[in-house]
XYZ file of C-alpha atoms in Angstrom:
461
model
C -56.521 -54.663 -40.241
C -59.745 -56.594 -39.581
C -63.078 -55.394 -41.043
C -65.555 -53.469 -39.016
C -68.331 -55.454 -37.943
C -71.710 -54.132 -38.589
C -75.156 -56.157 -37.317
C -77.849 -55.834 -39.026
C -80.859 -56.248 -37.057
C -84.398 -56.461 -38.774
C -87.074 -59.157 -39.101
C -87.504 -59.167 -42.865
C -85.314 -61.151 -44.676
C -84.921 -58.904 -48.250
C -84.390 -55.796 -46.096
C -80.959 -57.885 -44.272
C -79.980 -58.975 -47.836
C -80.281 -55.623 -49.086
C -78.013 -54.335 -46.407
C -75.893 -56.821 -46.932
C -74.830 -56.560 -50.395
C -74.220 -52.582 -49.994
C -72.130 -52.981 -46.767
C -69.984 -55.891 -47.872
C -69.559 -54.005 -51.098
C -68.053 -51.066 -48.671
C -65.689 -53.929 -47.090
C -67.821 -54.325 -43.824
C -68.298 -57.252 -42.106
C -72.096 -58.027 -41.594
C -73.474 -60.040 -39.207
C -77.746 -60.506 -39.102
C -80.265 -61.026 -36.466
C -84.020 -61.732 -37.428
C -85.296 -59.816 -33.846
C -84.076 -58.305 -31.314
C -83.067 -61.020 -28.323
C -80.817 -62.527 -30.860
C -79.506 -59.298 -31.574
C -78.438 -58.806 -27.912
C -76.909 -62.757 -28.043
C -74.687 -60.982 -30.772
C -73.696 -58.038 -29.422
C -72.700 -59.448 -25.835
C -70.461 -61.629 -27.716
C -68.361 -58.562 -28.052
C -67.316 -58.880 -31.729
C -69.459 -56.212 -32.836
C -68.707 -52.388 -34.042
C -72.094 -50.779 -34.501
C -75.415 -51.398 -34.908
C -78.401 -51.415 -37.800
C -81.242 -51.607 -36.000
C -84.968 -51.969 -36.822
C -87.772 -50.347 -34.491
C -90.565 -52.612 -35.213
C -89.805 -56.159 -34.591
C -91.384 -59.285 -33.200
C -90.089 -60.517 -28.948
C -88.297 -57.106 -28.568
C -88.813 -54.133 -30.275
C -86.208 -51.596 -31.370
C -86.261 -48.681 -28.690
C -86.379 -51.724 -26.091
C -83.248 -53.203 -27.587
C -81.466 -49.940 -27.868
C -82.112 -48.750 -24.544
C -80.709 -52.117 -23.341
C -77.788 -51.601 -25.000
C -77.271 -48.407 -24.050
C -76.493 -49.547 -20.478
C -74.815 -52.833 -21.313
C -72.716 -51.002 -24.270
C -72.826 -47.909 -24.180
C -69.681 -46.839 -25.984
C -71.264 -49.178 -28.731
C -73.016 -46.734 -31.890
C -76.228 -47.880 -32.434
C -78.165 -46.424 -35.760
C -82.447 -46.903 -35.880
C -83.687 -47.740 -39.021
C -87.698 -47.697 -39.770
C -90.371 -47.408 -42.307
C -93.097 -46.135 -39.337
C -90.679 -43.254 -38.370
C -92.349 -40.273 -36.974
C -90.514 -37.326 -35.079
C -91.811 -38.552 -31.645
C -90.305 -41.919 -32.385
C -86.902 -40.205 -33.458
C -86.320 -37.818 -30.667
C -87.117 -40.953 -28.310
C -84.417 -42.771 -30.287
C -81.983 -40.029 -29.632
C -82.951 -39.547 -25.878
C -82.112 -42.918 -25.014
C -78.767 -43.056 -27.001
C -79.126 -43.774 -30.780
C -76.177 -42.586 -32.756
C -78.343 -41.320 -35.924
C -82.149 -42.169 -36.949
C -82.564 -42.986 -40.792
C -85.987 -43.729 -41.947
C -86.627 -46.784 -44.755
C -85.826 -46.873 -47.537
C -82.672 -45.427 -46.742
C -80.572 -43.311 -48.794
C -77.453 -45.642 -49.837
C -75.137 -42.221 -49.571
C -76.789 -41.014 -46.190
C -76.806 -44.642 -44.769
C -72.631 -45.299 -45.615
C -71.991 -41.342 -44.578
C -73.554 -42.683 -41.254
C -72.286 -45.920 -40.927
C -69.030 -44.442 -41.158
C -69.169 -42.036 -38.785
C -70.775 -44.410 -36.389
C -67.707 -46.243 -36.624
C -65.186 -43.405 -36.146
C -67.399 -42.210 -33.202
C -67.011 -46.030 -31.484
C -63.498 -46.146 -31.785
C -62.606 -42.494 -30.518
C -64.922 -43.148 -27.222
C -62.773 -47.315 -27.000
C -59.300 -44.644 -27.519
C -60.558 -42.615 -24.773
C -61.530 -45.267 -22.404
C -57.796 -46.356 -22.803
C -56.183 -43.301 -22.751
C -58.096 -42.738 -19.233
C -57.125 -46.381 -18.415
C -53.889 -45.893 -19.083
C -53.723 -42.663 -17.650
C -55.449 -43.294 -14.306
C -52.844 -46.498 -13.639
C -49.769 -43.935 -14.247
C -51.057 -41.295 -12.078
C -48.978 -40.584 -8.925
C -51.193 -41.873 -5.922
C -53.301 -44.041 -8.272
C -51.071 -46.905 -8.251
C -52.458 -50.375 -8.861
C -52.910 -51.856 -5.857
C -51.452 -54.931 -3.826
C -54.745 -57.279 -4.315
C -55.469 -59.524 -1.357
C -56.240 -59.756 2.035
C -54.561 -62.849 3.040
C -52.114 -63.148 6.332
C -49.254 -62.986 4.229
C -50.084 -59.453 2.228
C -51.838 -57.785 5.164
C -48.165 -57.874 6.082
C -46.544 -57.439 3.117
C -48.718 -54.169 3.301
C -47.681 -53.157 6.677
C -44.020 -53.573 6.145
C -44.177 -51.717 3.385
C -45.803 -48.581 5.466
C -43.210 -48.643 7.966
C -40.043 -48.986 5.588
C -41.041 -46.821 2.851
C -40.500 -43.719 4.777
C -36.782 -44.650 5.800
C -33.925 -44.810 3.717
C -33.167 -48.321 4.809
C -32.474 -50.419 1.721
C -35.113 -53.652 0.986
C -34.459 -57.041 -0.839
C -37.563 -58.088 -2.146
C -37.897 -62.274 -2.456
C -40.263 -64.927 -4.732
C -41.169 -66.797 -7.164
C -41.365 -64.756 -10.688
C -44.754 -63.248 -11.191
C -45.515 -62.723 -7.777
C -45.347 -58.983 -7.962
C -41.948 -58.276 -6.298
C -41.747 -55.318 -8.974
C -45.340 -53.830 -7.322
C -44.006 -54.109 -4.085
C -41.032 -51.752 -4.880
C -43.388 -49.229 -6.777
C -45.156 -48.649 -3.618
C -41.820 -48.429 -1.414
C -41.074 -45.644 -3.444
C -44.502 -44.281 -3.954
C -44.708 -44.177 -0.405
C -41.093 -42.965 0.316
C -40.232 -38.654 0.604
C -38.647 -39.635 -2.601
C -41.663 -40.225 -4.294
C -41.348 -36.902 -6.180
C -38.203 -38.214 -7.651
C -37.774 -40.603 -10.327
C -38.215 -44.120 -10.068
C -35.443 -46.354 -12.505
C -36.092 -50.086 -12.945
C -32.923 -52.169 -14.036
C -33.632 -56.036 -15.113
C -29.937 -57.254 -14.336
C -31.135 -60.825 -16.110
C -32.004 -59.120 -19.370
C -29.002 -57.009 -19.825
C -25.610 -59.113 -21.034
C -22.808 -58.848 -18.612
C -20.058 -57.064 -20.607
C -22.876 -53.958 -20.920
C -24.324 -53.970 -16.930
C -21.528 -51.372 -16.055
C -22.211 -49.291 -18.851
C -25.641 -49.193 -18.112
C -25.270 -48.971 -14.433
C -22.675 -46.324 -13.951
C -22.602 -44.997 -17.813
C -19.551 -44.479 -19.707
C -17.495 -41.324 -21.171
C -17.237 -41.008 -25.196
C -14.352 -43.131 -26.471
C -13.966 -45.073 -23.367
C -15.045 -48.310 -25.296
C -15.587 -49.571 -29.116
C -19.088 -48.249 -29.872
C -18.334 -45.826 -27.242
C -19.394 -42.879 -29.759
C -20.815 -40.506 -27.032
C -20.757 -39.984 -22.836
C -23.980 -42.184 -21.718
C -25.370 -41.547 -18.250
C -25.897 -44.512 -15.948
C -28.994 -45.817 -14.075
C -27.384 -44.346 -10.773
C -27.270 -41.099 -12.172
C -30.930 -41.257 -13.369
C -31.856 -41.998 -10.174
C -30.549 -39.308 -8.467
C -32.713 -38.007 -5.154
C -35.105 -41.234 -5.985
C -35.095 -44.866 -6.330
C -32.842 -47.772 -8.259
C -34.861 -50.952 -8.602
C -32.280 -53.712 -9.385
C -34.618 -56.452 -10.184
C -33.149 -60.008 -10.651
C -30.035 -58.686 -9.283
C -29.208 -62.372 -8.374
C -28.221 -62.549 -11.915
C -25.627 -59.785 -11.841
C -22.009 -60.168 -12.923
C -19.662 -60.746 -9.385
C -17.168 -57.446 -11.383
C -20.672 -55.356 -11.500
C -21.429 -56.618 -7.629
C -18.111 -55.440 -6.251
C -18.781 -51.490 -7.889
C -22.344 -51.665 -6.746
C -21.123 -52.406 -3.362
C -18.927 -49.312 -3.552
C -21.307 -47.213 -4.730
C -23.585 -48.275 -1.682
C -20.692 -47.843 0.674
C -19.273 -44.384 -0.756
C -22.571 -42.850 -2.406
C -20.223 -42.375 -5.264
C -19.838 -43.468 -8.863
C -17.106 -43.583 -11.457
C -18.376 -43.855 -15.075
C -17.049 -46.475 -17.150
C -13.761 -45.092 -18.777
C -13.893 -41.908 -16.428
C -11.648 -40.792 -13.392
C -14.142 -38.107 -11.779
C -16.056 -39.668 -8.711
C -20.005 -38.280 -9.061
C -21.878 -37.966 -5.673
C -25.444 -39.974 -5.871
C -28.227 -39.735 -3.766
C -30.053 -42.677 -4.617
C -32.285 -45.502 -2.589
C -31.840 -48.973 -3.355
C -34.438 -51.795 -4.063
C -33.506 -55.254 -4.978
C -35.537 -57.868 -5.540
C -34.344 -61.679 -6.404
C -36.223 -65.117 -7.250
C -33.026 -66.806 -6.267
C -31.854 -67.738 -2.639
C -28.583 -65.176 -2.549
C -27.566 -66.241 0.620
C -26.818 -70.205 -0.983
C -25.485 -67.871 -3.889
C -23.084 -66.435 -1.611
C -22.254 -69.580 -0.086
C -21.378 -71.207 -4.060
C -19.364 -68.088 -4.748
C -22.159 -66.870 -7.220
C -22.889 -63.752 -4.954
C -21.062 -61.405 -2.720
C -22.129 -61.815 0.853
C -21.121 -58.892 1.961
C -23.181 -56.951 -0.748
C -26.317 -59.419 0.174
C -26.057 -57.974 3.537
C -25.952 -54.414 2.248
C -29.077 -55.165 0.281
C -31.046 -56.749 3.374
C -31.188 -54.097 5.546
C -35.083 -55.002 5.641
C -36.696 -58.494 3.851
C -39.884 -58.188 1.922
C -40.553 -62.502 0.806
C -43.678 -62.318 -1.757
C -45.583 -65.646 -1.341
C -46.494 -67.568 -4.557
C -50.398 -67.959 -5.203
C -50.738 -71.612 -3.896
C -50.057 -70.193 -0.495
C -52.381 -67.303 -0.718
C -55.168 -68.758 -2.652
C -58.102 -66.998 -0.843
C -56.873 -64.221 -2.654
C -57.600 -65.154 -6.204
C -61.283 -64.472 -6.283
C -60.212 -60.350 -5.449
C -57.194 -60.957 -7.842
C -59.135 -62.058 -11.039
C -62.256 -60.002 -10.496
C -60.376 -56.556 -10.318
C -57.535 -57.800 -13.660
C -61.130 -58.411 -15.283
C -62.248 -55.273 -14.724
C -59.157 -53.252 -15.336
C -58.535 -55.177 -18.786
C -62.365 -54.588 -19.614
C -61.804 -51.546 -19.657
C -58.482 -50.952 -21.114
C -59.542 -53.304 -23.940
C -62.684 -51.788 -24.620
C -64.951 -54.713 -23.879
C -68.013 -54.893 -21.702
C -66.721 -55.801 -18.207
C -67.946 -59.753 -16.761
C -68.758 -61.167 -13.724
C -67.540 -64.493 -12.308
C -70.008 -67.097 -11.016
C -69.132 -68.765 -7.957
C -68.507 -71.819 -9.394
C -65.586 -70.414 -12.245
C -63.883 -69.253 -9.234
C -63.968 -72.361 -7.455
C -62.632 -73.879 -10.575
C -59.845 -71.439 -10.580
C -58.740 -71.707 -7.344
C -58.242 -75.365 -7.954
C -55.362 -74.378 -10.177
C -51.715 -74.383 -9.638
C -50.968 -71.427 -10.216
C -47.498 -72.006 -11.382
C -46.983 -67.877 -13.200
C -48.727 -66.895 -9.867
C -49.994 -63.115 -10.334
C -49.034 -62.445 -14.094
C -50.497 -65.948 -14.862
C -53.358 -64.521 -13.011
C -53.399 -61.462 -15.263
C -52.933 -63.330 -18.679
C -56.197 -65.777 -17.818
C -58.538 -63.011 -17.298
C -57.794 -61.536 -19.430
C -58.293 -64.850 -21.902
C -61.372 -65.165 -20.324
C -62.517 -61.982 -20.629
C -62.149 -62.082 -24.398
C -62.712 -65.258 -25.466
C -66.056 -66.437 -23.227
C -69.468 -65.715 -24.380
C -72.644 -63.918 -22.729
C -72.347 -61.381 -19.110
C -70.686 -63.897 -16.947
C -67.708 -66.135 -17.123
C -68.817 -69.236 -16.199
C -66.891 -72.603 -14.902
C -67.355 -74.080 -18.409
C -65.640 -71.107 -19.812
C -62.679 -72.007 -17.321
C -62.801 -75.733 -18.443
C -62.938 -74.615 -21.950
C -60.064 -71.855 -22.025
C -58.218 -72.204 -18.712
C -58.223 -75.655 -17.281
C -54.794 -78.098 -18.789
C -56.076 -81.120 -20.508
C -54.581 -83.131 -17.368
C -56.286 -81.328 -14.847
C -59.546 -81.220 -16.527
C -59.667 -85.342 -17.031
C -58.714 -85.613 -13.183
C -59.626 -81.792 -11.033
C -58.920 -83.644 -7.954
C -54.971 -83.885 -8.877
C -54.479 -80.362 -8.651
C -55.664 -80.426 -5.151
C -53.341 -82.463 -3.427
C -50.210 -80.525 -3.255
C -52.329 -77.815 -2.541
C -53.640 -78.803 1.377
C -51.862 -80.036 4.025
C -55.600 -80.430 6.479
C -57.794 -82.924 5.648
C -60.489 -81.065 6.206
C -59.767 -78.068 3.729
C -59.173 -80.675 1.088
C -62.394 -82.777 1.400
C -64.682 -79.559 1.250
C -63.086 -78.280 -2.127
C -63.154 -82.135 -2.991
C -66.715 -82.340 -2.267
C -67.359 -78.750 -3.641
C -66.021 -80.439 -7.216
C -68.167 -82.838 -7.116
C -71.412 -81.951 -6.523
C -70.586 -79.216 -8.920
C -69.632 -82.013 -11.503
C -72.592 -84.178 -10.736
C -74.947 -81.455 -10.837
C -73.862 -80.354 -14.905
C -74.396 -83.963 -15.611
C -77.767 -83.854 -14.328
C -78.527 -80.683 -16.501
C -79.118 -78.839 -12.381
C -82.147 -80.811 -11.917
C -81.342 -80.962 -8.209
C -83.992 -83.415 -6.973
C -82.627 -86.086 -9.679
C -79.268 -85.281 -9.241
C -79.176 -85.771 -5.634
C -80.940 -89.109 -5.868
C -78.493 -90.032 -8.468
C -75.542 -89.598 -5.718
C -77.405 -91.399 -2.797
C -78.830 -87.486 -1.350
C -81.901 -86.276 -0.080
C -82.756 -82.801 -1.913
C -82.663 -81.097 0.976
C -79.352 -82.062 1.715
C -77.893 -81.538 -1.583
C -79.658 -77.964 -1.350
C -78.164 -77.238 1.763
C -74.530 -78.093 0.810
C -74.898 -75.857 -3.017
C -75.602 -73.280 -0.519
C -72.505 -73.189 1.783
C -70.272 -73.947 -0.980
C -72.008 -70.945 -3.227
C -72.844 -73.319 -6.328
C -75.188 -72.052 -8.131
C -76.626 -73.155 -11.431
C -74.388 -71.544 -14.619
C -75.851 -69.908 -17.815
């Protein structure tokens, strides 16, 4: 396990040293700041556990500091440390948030007893925040939300509200990491079975000589390694919902039973006799096209067509990139949270960067690069160079415009976002000194001023 990171934040040099050496002998990590604004460069970094901190100091004083960080961090134990202390100075310290006051020169015992418990204190409150996090996305009725308000979801949205409270049975279609697995969450959150359980089955990851078993279940004996009765995913879905995701990938033996369990409402264990009565909805979902399936003799069409009663198609990213900007913004803020990291804004010019992108892993590539970017860039927002730096394929960086083309079919889309990258470009190369850059490019300021405005570029850092 990594080493607790503890900044020590005072202008005299001795007084850091000193810290130093007694912390590091404790196995701490130290990190020092001379005054306070490089303090809060530290800190907002995010790599820090709690904080030594000095009252009197030159640019920004102590209580200034801590009050600061107090909003910005506030799950982050902060400990005053002074040589002017006074008990009107200590209560203040308190009031606004400190985690302990210890006046100079501090007792080495007191100061490690403190440390310490600064550092349990931090981690219980990060624990917490998870456990809340965690909690709050497993709650019935707080289900994560289908992000987006884009032609395509609006509808995806509506369907869903008129199917989930049937029984009619829904194949869900797209690309993987579109969120074909939300989709069936909130047919069954929304469903009168809601109150029952909900049983995912990945038919991909489960080898084909073991999807019966684990479909319909099996009686003791009936198979080697057979050593006790096993109840199937039917069964465990009794009075709710059976999400057969990838079911495209199912065995055409395991097809046939699951179309007789659809037809009858009836199941068979594996090595039983004794037909058991199921009351169980069915949601598929597929990123293959079952009905060319069928056609190959891949897929029972007969089976398709008992799995279609109603067609949910999830659209990949690239064709509901207006979107991303309400994608990224609430991952980022779920995953600040859950990871126990201050949460970030996005400037408008990272998200034009990002919605340059291909998009390939669609939603759960979404998810994975905030959450990068979350981690990994420096200071309160997440800027376009922070995309460049931890996002952005070599290829695409060396040549943005490439990743536009197979991305607009009007002209007119395409030359804005083209034009939108390039002022954008020209503009960090001329360190946004607008009047300069704007004569650089053949502009007049006030055009160049006018056009940062509609596209919503504003200058980073």
């Amino acid at each position: 396990m990594a080493a607790s990171t503890v900044l020590v934040v005072d202008d005299e040099a001795a007084i850091r040293r000193t810290l130093r050496e007694i912390l590091e002998y404790e196995d701490l990590h130290v990190e020092e700041a001379r005054d306070g604004e490089e303090a809060l460069r530290k800190v907002r970094r995010g790599s820090v556990d709690v904080v030594l901190l000095d009252i009197k100091m030159p640019k920004r004083d102590g209580l200034e500091v801590l009050s600061i960080l107090c909003k910005e961090r506030p799950e982050l134990p902060v400990v005053m440390i002074s040589g002017h202390a006074d008990i009107k100075t200590a209560v203040e310290a308190t009031h606004t948030g400190a985690f302990h006051f210890i006046e100079k020169p501090p007792d080495l015992n007191r100061l490690l007893v403190t440390i310490r418990s600064a550092l349990s204190r931090g981690e219980l409150v990060l624990e917490n925040r998870r456990m809340r996090q965690s909690i709050l996305e497993r709650r019935h009725g707080e289900l994560v939300p289908i992000l987006g308000d884009s032609s395509p979801i609006t509808q995806i949205k509506e369907t869903i509200s008129r199917v989930a409270p049937t029984e009619a049975r829904v194949l869900i279609t797209g690309e993987p990491g579109t969120g074909k697995e939300l989709v069936a969450k909130w047919i069954h959150n929304m469903s009168p079975r809601r109150d029952g359980p909900l049983v995912e089955v990945n038919c991909a990851a489960i080898p084909a000589d073991l999807i019966e078993s684990e479909l319909f279940g099996h009686e003791k004996g009936s198979f080697t390694g057979a050593t006790k009765q096993r109840i199937g995913k039917f069964e465990q879905a009794h009075r709710g919902t059976l999400f057969l995701d990838e079911i495209g990938d199912m065995s055409l033996s395991a097809q046939a039973k699951v179309l007789r369990v659809l037809q009858e409402s009836t199941i068979t264990r594996v090595g039983g006799d004794r037909a058991i009565k199921v009351g169980v909805r069915v949601v598929a979902a597929t990123n293959k096209n079952l009905l060319e399936a069928a056609t190959s003799g891949k897929f029972r069409e007969d089976l398709y067509h008992r799995l279609s009663v109603i067609l949910i198609h999830v659209p990949p990213m690239r064709e509901r990139i207006e979107d991303l900007p309400t994608i990224i913004r609430a991952f980022a803020k779920r995953l600040a949270l859950r990871n126990g990291v201050p949460a970030k804004s996005f400037t408008q010019q990272a998200v034009m960067m990002l919605k340059s992108l291909p998009w390939r892993g669609n939603v759960r590539e979404i998810h994975n690069v905030a959450e990068r970017l979350l981690i990994l860039s420096q200071g309160k927002k997440i800027t376009a160079l922070d995309v460049e730096r931890y996002v952005v394929p070599s290829n695409l960086a060396s040549d943005p415009f490439e990743s536009l083309l197979g991305r607009y079919e009007d002209f007119n889309q395409f030359k804005e976002e083209a034009e939108k990258i390039f002022l954008l470009k020209k503009l960090r190369e001329g360190d946004w000194n607008v009047t300069h850059t704007a004569e650089a490019i053949g502009m007049n300021r006030s055009q160049l001023s006018s056009k940062m405005s509609r596209y919503g570029i504003e200058r980073e850092g």
